[in-house]
Every structure is written in C-alpha cells, then in structure tokens.
XYZ file of C-alpha atoms in Angstrom:
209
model
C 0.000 0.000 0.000
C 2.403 2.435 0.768
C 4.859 1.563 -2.391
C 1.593 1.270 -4.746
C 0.464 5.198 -3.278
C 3.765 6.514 -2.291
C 3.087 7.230 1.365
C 5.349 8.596 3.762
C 6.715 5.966 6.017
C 5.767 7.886 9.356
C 2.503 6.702 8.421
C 2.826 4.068 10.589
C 3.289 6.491 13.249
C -0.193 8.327 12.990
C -2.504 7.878 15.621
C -5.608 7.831 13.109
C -4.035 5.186 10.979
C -3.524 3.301 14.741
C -7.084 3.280 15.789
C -8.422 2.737 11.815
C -6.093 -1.058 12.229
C -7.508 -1.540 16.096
C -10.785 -1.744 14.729
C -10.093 -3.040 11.370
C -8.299 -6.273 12.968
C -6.926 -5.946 16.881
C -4.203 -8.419 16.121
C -2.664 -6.849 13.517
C 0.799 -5.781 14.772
C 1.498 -2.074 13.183
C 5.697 -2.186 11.732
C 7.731 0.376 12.742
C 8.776 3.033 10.042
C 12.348 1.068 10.287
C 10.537 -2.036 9.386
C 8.824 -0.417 6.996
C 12.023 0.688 5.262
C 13.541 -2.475 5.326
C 11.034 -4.512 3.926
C 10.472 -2.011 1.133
C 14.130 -2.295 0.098
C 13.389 -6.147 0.569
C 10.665 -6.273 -2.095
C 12.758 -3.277 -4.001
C 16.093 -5.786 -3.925
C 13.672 -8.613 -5.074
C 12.134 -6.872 -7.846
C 15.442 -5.439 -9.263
C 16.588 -9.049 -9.173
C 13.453 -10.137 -11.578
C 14.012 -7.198 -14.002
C 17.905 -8.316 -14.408
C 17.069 -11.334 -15.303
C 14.386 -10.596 -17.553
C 17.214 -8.332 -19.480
C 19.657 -10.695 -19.164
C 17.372 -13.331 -21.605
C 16.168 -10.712 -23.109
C 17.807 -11.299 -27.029
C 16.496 -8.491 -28.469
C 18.540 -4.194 -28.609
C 17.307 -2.271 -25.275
C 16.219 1.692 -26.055
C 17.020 4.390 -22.986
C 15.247 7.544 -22.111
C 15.948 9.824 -20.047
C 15.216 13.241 -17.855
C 16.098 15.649 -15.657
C 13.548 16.650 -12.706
C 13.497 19.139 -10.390
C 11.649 19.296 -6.664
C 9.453 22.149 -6.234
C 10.014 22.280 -2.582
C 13.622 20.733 -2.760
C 14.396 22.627 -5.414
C 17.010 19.303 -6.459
C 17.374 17.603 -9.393
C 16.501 13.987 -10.177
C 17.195 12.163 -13.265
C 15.224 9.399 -14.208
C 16.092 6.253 -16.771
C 13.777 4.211 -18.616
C 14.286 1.205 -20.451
C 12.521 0.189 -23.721
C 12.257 -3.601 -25.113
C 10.380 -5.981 -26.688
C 10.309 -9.568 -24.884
C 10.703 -12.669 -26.484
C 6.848 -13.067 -26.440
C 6.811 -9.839 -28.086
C 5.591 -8.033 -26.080
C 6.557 -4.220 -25.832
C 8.195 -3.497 -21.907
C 9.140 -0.386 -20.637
C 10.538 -0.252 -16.602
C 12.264 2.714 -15.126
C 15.576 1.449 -13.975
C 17.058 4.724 -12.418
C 15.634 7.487 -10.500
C 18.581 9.436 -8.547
C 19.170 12.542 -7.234
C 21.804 14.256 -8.959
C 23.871 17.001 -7.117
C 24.563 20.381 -8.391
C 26.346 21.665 -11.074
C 24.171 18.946 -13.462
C 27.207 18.894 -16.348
C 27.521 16.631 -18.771
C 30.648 14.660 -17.424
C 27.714 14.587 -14.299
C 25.008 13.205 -16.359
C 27.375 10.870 -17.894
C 28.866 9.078 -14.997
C 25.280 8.660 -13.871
C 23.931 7.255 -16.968
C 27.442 4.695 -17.433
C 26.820 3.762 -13.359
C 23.149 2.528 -14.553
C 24.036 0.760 -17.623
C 27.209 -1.300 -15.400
C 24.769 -1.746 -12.972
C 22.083 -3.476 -15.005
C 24.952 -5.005 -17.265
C 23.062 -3.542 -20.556
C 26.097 -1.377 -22.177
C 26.141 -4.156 -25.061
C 22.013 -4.045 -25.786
C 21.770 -0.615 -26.446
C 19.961 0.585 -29.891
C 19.093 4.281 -29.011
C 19.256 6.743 -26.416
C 16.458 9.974 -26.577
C 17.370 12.995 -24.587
C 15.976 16.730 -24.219
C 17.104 19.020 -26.777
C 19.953 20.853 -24.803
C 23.723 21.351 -25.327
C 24.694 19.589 -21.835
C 22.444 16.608 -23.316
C 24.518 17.084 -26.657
C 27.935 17.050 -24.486
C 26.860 14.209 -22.592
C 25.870 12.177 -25.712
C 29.178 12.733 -27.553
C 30.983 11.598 -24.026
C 28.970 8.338 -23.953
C 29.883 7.783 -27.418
C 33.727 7.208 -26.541
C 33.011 5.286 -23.712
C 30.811 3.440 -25.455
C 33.577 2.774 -28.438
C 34.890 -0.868 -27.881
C 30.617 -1.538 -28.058
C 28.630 -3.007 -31.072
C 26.144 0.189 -32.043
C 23.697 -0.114 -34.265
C 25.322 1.651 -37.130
C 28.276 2.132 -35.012
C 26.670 4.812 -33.074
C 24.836 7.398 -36.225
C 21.144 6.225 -34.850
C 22.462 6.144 -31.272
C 21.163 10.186 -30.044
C 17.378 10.375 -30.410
C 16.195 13.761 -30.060
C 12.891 14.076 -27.910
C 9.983 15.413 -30.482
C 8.015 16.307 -27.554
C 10.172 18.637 -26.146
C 11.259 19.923 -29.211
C 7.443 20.834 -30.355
C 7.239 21.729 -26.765
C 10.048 24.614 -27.402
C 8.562 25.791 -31.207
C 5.125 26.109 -29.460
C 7.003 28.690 -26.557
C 8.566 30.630 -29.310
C 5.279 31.069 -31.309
C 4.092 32.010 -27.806
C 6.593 34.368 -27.079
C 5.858 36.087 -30.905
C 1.822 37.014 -29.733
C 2.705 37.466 -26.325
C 1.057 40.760 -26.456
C -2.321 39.612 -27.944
C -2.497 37.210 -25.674
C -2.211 39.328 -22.971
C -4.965 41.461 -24.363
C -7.427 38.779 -25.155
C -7.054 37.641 -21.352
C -7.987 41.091 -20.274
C -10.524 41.688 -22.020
C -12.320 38.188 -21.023
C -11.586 39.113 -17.874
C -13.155 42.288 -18.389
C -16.393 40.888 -19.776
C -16.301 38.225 -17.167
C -16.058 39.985 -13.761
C -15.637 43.694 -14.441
C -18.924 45.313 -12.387
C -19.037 47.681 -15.357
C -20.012 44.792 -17.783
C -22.919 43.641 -15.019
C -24.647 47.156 -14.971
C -24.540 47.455 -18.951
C -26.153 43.769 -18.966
C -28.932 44.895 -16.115
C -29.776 48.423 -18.027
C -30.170 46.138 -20.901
C-alpha cells in the first residue's frame, strides 16, 4: 500500500491510521517506520533481481530515455532512466531502472557518470539501440561523451542512430517561441475576457439592458 500510493513511512506512526487497524483487525501488529524501510528495500532488492534477469534473456537491442527533474520544494534535481524492449513473447516493456538525485552543477561529465553507473549496474552497455534525450547542449555534451566510452561496443550503425532527439520537447520549445511572438495579444485577449467576465461595469450594462 504504501509503495503502490507513495506514502510517507511515518505513516505508521499516525494515531488515526492506529485506531483505523484496532478496529479493522486488533491483532494486527502495526511495523515500525524502520521495518517499513527495510522490507520495502526487501521487495525493491527482489524486484530489481526479476528485471535483471528478464534483461539478461532478453535477445532483443534495449532503447534508454531519459530526464532531468526538479523538486518544487527541494528545489534538487533527479534524473530518471527508462528502459525500452520488446520480450521474447513480443511483447513491448518499458521499466524505469534509475531514478537518482543528482547534485549540483548537473554537467555533462555529471550526467554521464550517472547514466554509465546505470548501464554497469544493469549489465546492458552491449544491448543498447538508441538513447532519446531533451534538446539541450549539456544533453549534446553528454551524448558525444557516452559515445567514446561506449567505443569498444557493437552500435547499431556504429553509433549514427544512437542520439534520439525528444519530439516532444522539441514541439514543446517551437510552441514557446510562437508564444513568445503574440505574447502581447495574448495578454490582451485575457484582459478583455476578464473584463467581460467579472468587471462590475459589464454587469450594470447587462442589467440596463
């Protein structure tokens, strides 16, 4: 429950959530939060172990995406890795296999060691196909610094195909720009529905009318 709705582990703690269990079922013994912890690294540990496996049959190239994300209330930045693949029962799977906090400044030699600690770590640095990033220059630096550390590895097309370009972030920045061009008439068309919408002026022309 608390992995499938990401709930804080002092949950456990809360008096409400202590008297919903005592009459729910008396004998249910509450974990601690330390408990808690443990067994969710348990099942995490357990899950990871599946996944590995399930790459490690897996005949078939492996494509990567990635991001950078950033806490509201943190204000830190995460980076998160998902794998792309089709099974042997061809079926299409995707499974996030990384999602880190990475410390400040976020540079490319920081990105990369990141994204070469995941691929060691799920031994998948020889079942790569492609690898789609935001369109920024750090992305661009980090790409080209994979590429040599990638050298001794069999690319498809030894490497041309390898840096996929997001399309969604790219229409994402054209529609900004076109944005940023009307600015101005946008700003007028908002006040003047907000104008017709809650300006007290508006409401006495409609009642003399």
């Amino acid at each position: 429950m608390v992995i499938l709705h990401e709930y804080p582990l002092s949950m456990v703690e809360h008096s409400g959530f202590h008297r919903f269990m005592g009459t729910a079922q008396p004998l249910f013994k509450i974990p601690s939060r330390n408990t808690l912890k443990s067994d969710i690294l348990e099942i995490y540990d357990y899950e990871k172990g599946k996944l590995k496996g399930l790459l490690e049959k897996n005949k078939g190239r492996i494509a990567l995406t990635t991001d950078m994300w950033t806490s509201h209330n943190q204000r830190k930045g995460f980076i998160s890795i998902t794998a792309y693949f089709v099974d042997n029962s061809w079926t299409l799977q995707s499974r996030i296999i990384r999602f880190i906090y990475v410390p400040c400044p976020h540079t490319s030699e920081m990105l990369d060691d990141v994204m070469m600690e995941c691929l060691h770590d799920w031994n998948i640095e020889h079942k790569l196909s492609t690898l789609t990033v935001d369109n920024c220059s750090t992305n661009n630096a980090m790409i080209r610094i994979l590429l040599e550390m990638l050298y001794d590895v069999s690319l498809l097309l030894n490497g041309d195909m390898f840096h996929m370009r997001c399309s969604a972030h790219i229409l994402n920045l054209i529609v900004r720009d076109g944005l940023d061009v009307i600015s101005d008439c946008i700003e007028r068309i908002r006040s003047s529905v907000s104008y017709w919408t809650s300006s007290p002026k508006r409401e006495e022309k409609e009642l003399r009318l």
